[in-house]
Amino acid sequence: MSAALGLRKLFARPGIVRVIGVHNAWGARLGERAGFDAIWASGLELSASHGVPDADILTMGDLLADIRWITSAVPIPVIADCDAGYGNASNVAHMVRLYESAGVAAVCIEDKVFPKTNSFVEGRQRLVSIAEFVGKIGAAKAAQADPDFMVVARVESLIAGYGLDEALKRAAAYVEAGADAILIHAKDKSPQRVLDFLSAWSGPIPVVVVPTMYHSITGAELERAGAKMVIYANHGLRAGTQAVMEVFEEILRTDGTTSSEDRIAPLNTILELQGTFTMLAHDARYGYGGDSPDSDVPLNSGRTAEK
Ligand code: SPV
Ligand code: MG
């Protein structure tokens, strides 16, 4: 089953689809292990992981290299946050071909100008025209090879200071252009405007929500309001950052690691998650190699090869 078909099946089954944001293969493994249905390769997380702002500073090629590691790490579908599509409609078409061949199930593109800026940054939130974004969606759909591949059209009207009418008008145009799902984004503390969008929405495609700021609402409540997918976009990065900062400080403060040991993952968990035990089982079945006559010489023994 292709990754795209896997995602289509999640959208087709009853209930809300729960997705976790990651920036590398490790995050994807942790998301899969926790039981999330799918992975969001987050632009915010990927940018942060390279130490740069989420503002199209990284190139599509930079991101694609990370995306390949993420898709190869897990069997669950990966939705790639492709920002504003890295340029115009031609860039979007090229991007879809590359991302699809990298194994992603869907790309998400947003109707902001390129270079985009993360939605939670004040200012810099300018939208492209509906016509321009409709062109990008059309280019994306025309470029995909697998008919199950999905293009998520992200509506940034509420982020950019427009009202519900503009958001609904844009979403309707994006449906016409062939989008497979609408992501309605908002940065309000209250979920009300997203709930208003969901109750006004009568379109034929599912709606995706990202309750980063309006986090008081549960997945079940969002489902009852009509959302089909909920993305927890950056919680791995934020949880990890807090935990690492605390442990780093504690090691220096206590001049050792003993007091941190019960708050850090056991080494066995790391070995397991990186596939070490699977590798050893593989050795047992297929061999480890090195069984030449002098294989009893320990590796790195310092012995030099005979001339
Ligand atoms: C991301 O995770 O990069 C997103 C979601 O686009 S947000 O940061 O909420 O804009
Ligand atoms: Mg993003």
Short mmCIF file of C-alpha atoms and ligand atoms in Angstrom, two decimals:
data_model
loop_
_atom_site.label_atom_id
_atom_site.label_comp_id
_atom_site.label_asym_id
_atom_site.label_seq_id
_atom_site.Cartn_x
_atom_site.Cartn_y
_atom_site.Cartn_z
CA MET A 1 0.00 0.00 0.00
CA SER A 2 1.38 3.39 -0.91
CA ALA A 3 1.83 6.01 1.79
CA ALA A 4 -0.79 8.12 0.03
CA LEU A 5 -3.34 5.30 0.11
CA GLY A 6 -2.58 4.86 3.81
CA LEU A 7 -3.48 8.50 4.38
CA ARG A 8 -6.62 8.25 2.22
CA LYS A 9 -7.71 5.32 4.41
CA LEU A 10 -7.24 7.39 7.55
CA PHE A 11 -9.42 10.13 6.09
CA ALA A 12 -12.03 7.54 5.05
CA ARG A 13 -12.33 5.80 8.40
CA PRO A 14 -14.63 7.07 11.16
CA GLY A 15 -13.20 9.44 13.78
CA ILE A 16 -10.67 12.23 13.88
CA VAL A 17 -7.12 11.55 12.64
CA ARG A 18 -4.43 12.53 15.16
CA VAL A 19 -1.12 13.75 13.74
CA ILE A 20 2.11 14.71 15.50
CA GLY A 21 4.70 17.23 14.31
CA VAL A 22 8.33 16.15 13.96
CA HIS A 23 11.57 17.34 12.43
CA ASN A 24 13.52 14.12 12.02
CA ALA A 25 13.36 10.35 11.86
CA TRP A 26 13.68 10.15 15.62
CA GLY A 27 10.59 12.27 16.23
CA ALA A 28 8.71 10.19 13.68
CA ARG A 29 9.65 7.00 15.54
CA LEU A 30 8.49 8.50 18.83
CA GLY A 31 5.23 9.61 17.23
CA GLU A 32 4.60 6.17 15.79
CA ARG A 33 5.47 4.52 19.12
CA ALA A 34 3.03 6.80 20.97
CA GLY A 35 0.24 5.74 18.61
CA PHE A 36 -0.30 8.76 16.38
CA ASP A 37 -1.98 8.01 13.08
CA ALA A 38 0.35 10.07 10.91
CA ILE A 39 3.32 12.42 10.94
CA TRP A 40 3.48 16.16 10.19
CA ALA A 41 6.94 17.14 8.94
CA SER A 42 6.74 20.60 10.48
CA GLY A 43 8.39 23.59 8.84
CA LEU A 44 8.73 25.27 12.22
CA GLU A 45 10.44 22.22 13.73
CA LEU A 46 12.65 21.56 10.71
CA SER A 47 13.80 25.19 10.64
CA ALA A 48 14.42 25.22 14.38
CA SER A 49 16.37 21.98 14.14
CA HIS A 50 18.77 23.77 11.78
CA GLY A 51 18.86 26.86 14.00
CA VAL A 52 17.13 29.22 11.57
CA PRO A 53 13.75 31.01 11.56
CA ASP A 54 10.71 29.40 9.98
CA ALA A 55 10.76 31.86 7.11
CA ASP A 56 11.81 29.99 3.97
CA ILE A 57 15.45 30.37 4.97
CA LEU A 58 16.02 26.66 4.36
CA THR A 59 15.75 25.69 0.70
CA MET A 60 13.46 22.99 -0.60
CA GLY A 61 16.56 20.83 -1.13
CA ASP A 62 17.63 21.28 2.50
CA LEU A 63 14.20 20.18 3.66
CA LEU A 64 13.91 17.29 1.22
CA ALA A 65 17.01 15.65 2.67
CA ASP A 66 15.36 15.67 6.11
CA ILE A 67 12.04 14.52 4.67
CA ARG A 68 13.66 11.42 3.19
CA TRP A 69 14.96 10.39 6.61
CA ILE A 70 11.51 10.93 8.13
CA THR A 71 9.60 8.90 5.53
CA SER A 72 12.11 6.08 5.68
CA ALA A 73 11.83 5.82 9.47
CA VAL A 74 8.15 4.98 9.86
CA PRO A 75 5.39 3.03 8.11
CA ILE A 76 2.70 5.58 8.97
CA PRO A 77 1.87 8.36 6.47
CA VAL A 78 3.89 11.57 6.42
CA ILE A 79 2.30 14.90 5.55
CA ALA A 80 4.95 17.42 4.55
CA ASP A 81 4.48 21.05 5.55
CA CYS A 82 5.66 22.67 2.33
CA ASP A 83 5.15 26.27 3.42
CA ALA A 84 4.18 28.46 0.46
CA GLY A 85 5.46 25.89 -2.03
CA TYR A 86 8.97 27.39 -2.32
CA GLY A 87 8.11 29.78 -5.13
CA ASN A 88 5.49 29.95 -7.83
CA ALA A 89 3.35 27.28 -9.50
CA SER A 90 6.36 25.87 -11.38
CA ASN A 91 8.26 25.50 -8.11
CA VAL A 92 5.21 23.77 -6.63
CA ALA A 93 5.03 21.26 -9.49
CA HIS A 94 8.73 20.45 -9.12
CA MET A 95 8.32 20.17 -5.36
CA VAL A 96 5.39 17.73 -5.65
CA ARG A 97 7.38 15.44 -7.95
CA LEU A 98 10.33 15.38 -5.55
CA TYR A 99 8.32 15.06 -2.35
CA GLU A 100 6.13 12.32 -3.78
CA SER A 101 9.20 10.35 -4.81
CA ALA A 102 10.58 10.89 -1.28
CA GLY A 103 7.61 8.91 0.02
CA VAL A 104 5.35 11.57 1.49
CA ALA A 105 1.61 10.89 1.41
CA ALA A 106 0.58 14.53 1.13
CA VAL A 107 1.95 18.03 0.86
CA CYS A 108 0.42 21.03 2.55
CA ILE A 109 0.83 24.43 0.93
CA GLU A 110 -0.34 27.73 2.39
CA ASP A 111 -1.74 30.81 0.67
CA LYS A 112 0.93 33.21 1.92
CA VAL A 113 3.53 35.03 -0.17
CA PHE A 114 6.94 33.44 -0.66
CA PRO A 115 9.06 33.81 1.45
CA LYS A 116 6.55 32.92 4.12
CA THR A 117 6.93 33.51 7.85
CA ASN A 118 5.67 31.28 10.65
CA SER A 119 2.04 32.08 11.40
CA PHE A 120 2.73 32.99 15.04
CA VAL A 121 5.20 35.75 14.16
CA GLU A 122 3.65 39.21 14.20
CA GLY A 123 3.70 40.99 10.86
CA ARG A 124 5.02 39.48 7.62
CA GLN A 125 1.65 37.71 7.14
CA ARG A 126 0.69 38.60 3.56
CA LEU A 127 -1.57 36.44 1.43
CA VAL A 128 -1.25 35.78 -2.27
CA SER A 129 -4.32 36.36 -4.45
CA ILE A 130 -6.89 33.59 -4.70
CA ALA A 131 -6.07 33.25 -8.40
CA GLU A 132 -2.37 32.75 -7.70
CA PHE A 133 -3.00 30.09 -5.05
CA VAL A 134 -5.59 28.33 -7.21
CA GLY A 135 -2.83 28.09 -9.83
CA LYS A 136 -0.48 26.52 -7.31
CA ILE A 137 -3.04 23.92 -6.26
CA GLY A 138 -3.76 23.10 -9.90
CA ALA A 139 -0.03 22.74 -10.60
CA ALA A 140 0.38 20.47 -7.59
CA LYS A 141 -2.50 18.20 -8.59
CA ALA A 142 -1.29 18.02 -12.19
CA ALA A 143 2.21 17.06 -11.06
CA GLN A 144 1.34 14.13 -8.76
CA ALA A 145 1.90 10.60 -10.08
CA ASP A 146 -0.05 8.52 -7.57
CA PRO A 147 -3.78 9.32 -7.79
CA ASP A 148 -4.03 8.86 -4.01
CA PHE A 149 -1.42 11.56 -3.28
CA MET A 150 -3.08 14.44 -1.42
CA VAL A 151 -2.69 18.19 -1.60
CA VAL A 152 -3.78 20.03 1.54
CA ALA A 153 -4.62 23.69 0.92
CA ARG A 154 -3.93 25.82 3.96
CA VAL A 155 -6.05 28.94 4.46
CA GLU A 156 -4.17 31.68 6.30
CA SER A 157 -6.89 34.37 6.18
CA LEU A 158 -7.53 34.32 9.93
CA ILE A 159 -3.78 34.54 10.58
CA ALA A 160 -3.43 37.49 8.19
CA GLY A 161 -6.22 39.48 9.88
CA TYR A 162 -9.15 38.74 7.59
CA GLY A 163 -12.54 37.47 8.72
CA LEU A 164 -14.49 34.27 8.35
CA ASP A 165 -16.02 35.28 5.00
CA GLU A 166 -12.61 35.61 3.35
CA ALA A 167 -11.53 32.26 4.83
CA LEU A 168 -14.66 30.52 3.52
CA LYS A 169 -14.36 32.19 0.10
CA ARG A 170 -10.77 31.06 -0.23
CA ALA A 171 -11.50 27.53 0.97
CA ALA A 172 -14.31 27.20 -1.59
CA ALA A 173 -11.99 28.35 -4.39
CA TYR A 174 -9.32 25.88 -3.29
CA VAL A 175 -11.86 23.03 -3.39
CA GLU A 176 -12.71 24.03 -6.97
CA ALA A 177 -9.01 24.00 -7.81
CA GLY A 178 -8.75 20.35 -6.72
CA ALA A 179 -7.49 20.47 -3.14
CA ASP A 180 -7.99 17.22 -1.23
CA ALA A 181 -8.34 18.83 2.21
CA ILE A 182 -8.51 22.33 3.71
CA LEU A 183 -6.34 23.34 6.66
CA ILE A 184 -7.82 26.30 8.48
CA HIS A 185 -5.21 27.97 10.65
CA ALA A 186 -5.72 30.40 13.53
CA LYS A 187 -3.66 31.82 16.34
CA ASP A 188 -6.43 32.88 18.72
CA LYS A 189 -6.41 31.65 22.29
CA SER A 190 -10.07 30.72 21.82
CA PRO A 191 -11.13 28.02 19.35
CA GLN A 192 -14.27 30.03 18.51
CA ARG A 193 -13.34 31.26 15.03
CA VAL A 194 -12.20 27.80 13.98
CA LEU A 195 -15.46 26.38 15.35
CA ASP A 196 -17.35 29.05 13.38
CA PHE A 197 -15.47 28.04 10.24
CA LEU A 198 -16.27 24.37 10.84
CA SER A 199 -19.94 25.03 11.41
CA ALA A 200 -20.18 27.19 8.26
CA TRP A 201 -18.20 24.68 6.18
CA SER A 202 -20.27 22.59 3.80
CA GLY A 203 -17.51 21.72 1.35
CA PRO A 204 -17.00 18.19 0.04
CA ILE A 205 -13.45 17.76 1.42
CA PRO A 206 -12.20 17.27 5.00
CA VAL A 207 -10.96 20.06 7.26
CA VAL A 208 -7.67 19.92 9.18
CA VAL A 209 -7.00 22.02 12.30
CA VAL A 210 -3.88 22.93 14.28
CA PRO A 211 -4.84 23.81 17.87
CA THR A 212 -1.47 25.15 18.98
CA MET A 213 -2.79 28.37 20.51
CA TYR A 214 -6.39 27.31 21.19
CA HIS A 215 -5.19 24.19 23.00
CA SER A 216 -8.02 24.03 25.53
CA ILE A 217 -10.16 22.12 23.03
CA THR A 218 -9.83 18.33 22.83
CA GLY A 219 -9.57 16.16 19.75
CA ALA A 220 -13.00 14.68 20.50
CA GLU A 221 -14.52 18.17 20.69
CA LEU A 222 -12.90 19.13 17.40
CA GLU A 223 -14.26 15.96 15.87
CA ARG A 224 -17.78 16.76 17.07
CA ALA A 225 -17.38 20.24 15.55
CA GLY A 226 -16.61 18.66 12.17
CA ALA A 227 -12.80 18.56 11.95
CA LYS A 228 -11.38 15.40 10.38
CA MET A 229 -7.72 15.80 11.30
CA VAL A 230 -5.94 17.45 14.21
CA ILE A 231 -2.23 18.27 14.01
CA TYR A 232 -0.19 18.77 17.19
CA ALA A 233 2.44 20.59 15.21
CA ASN A 234 5.34 21.39 17.52
CA HIS A 235 4.88 19.62 20.83
CA GLY A 236 7.80 17.24 20.40
CA LEU A 237 10.19 20.12 19.77
CA ARG A 238 8.86 22.11 22.69
CA ALA A 239 8.78 19.15 25.10
CA GLY A 240 12.28 18.12 24.09
CA THR A 241 13.64 21.65 24.32
CA GLN A 242 12.32 22.13 27.85
CA ALA A 243 13.56 18.73 29.03
CA VAL A 244 17.01 19.15 27.50
CA MET A 245 17.45 22.66 28.90
CA GLU A 246 16.58 21.42 32.38
CA VAL A 247 18.91 18.43 32.27
CA PHE A 248 21.82 20.40 30.78
CA GLU A 249 21.48 23.00 33.52
CA GLU A 250 21.22 20.33 36.19
CA ILE A 251 24.38 18.53 35.03
CA LEU A 252 26.37 21.71 35.38
CA ARG A 253 24.68 22.71 38.64
CA THR A 254 25.26 19.32 40.34
CA ASP A 255 28.54 18.61 38.57
CA GLY A 256 27.29 15.19 37.51
CA THR A 257 24.37 13.29 36.04
CA THR A 258 23.04 11.14 38.91
CA SER A 259 20.19 13.49 39.82
CA SER A 260 19.06 13.58 36.18
CA GLU A 261 19.18 9.84 35.55
CA ASP A 262 15.53 9.18 36.40
CA ARG A 263 14.41 11.89 33.98
CA ILE A 264 16.34 10.74 30.93
CA ALA A 265 15.54 7.81 28.67
CA PRO A 266 17.43 4.61 29.51
CA LEU A 267 20.06 3.74 26.93
CA ASN A 268 18.14 0.58 26.08
CA THR A 269 15.21 2.70 24.89
CA ILE A 270 17.55 4.54 22.55
CA LEU A 271 19.09 1.30 21.28
CA GLU A 272 15.66 -0.17 20.68
CA LEU A 273 14.26 2.89 18.89
CA GLN A 274 17.23 3.13 16.56
CA GLY A 275 16.75 -0.50 15.53
CA THR A 276 19.77 -2.01 17.23
CA PHE A 277 17.94 -5.13 18.41
CA THR A 278 16.37 -5.61 14.99
CA MET A 279 19.88 -5.37 13.56
CA LEU A 280 21.16 -8.04 15.98
CA ALA A 281 18.27 -10.35 15.05
CA HIS A 282 19.20 -9.73 11.44
CA ASP A 283 22.80 -10.73 12.23
CA ALA A 284 21.56 -13.96 13.81
CA ARG A 285 19.62 -14.82 10.69
CA TYR A 286 21.88 -13.61 7.93
CA GLY A 287 25.29 -13.32 9.60
CA TYR A 288 27.39 -10.48 10.90
CA GLY A 289 30.29 -10.95 8.54
CA GLY A 290 33.99 -10.79 9.31
CA ASP A 291 34.22 -14.58 9.62
CA SER A 292 37.61 -14.73 7.93
CA PRO A 293 40.33 -16.94 9.48
CA ASP A 294 41.49 -14.16 11.77
CA SER A 295 38.02 -12.94 12.78
CA ASP A 296 38.99 -13.64 16.39
CA VAL A 297 41.22 -10.54 16.25
CA PRO A 298 39.25 -7.81 18.03
CA LEU A 299 38.29 -4.87 15.87
CA ASN A 300 40.51 -1.82 16.37
CA SER A 301 43.16 -4.04 17.91
CA GLY A 302 45.81 -1.89 16.36
CA ARG A 303 47.07 -4.72 14.19
CA THR A 304 48.03 -3.45 10.78
CA ALA A 305 47.22 -5.35 7.63
CA GLU A 306 49.94 -7.69 6.35
CA LYS A 307 51.61 -6.48 3.23
C1 SPV B 1 4.46 24.14 11.30
O1 SPV B 1 4.44 23.24 12.11
O2 SPV B 1 5.48 24.54 10.74
C2 SPV B 1 3.21 24.80 10.92
C3 SPV B 1 2.17 24.92 11.91
O3 SPV B 1 3.11 25.31 9.83
S1 SPV B 1 2.39 26.43 12.72
O4 SPV B 1 3.71 26.50 13.25
O5 SPV B 1 1.35 26.41 13.71
O6 SPV B 1 2.16 27.50 11.76
MG MG B 2 4.86 25.51 8.88
#
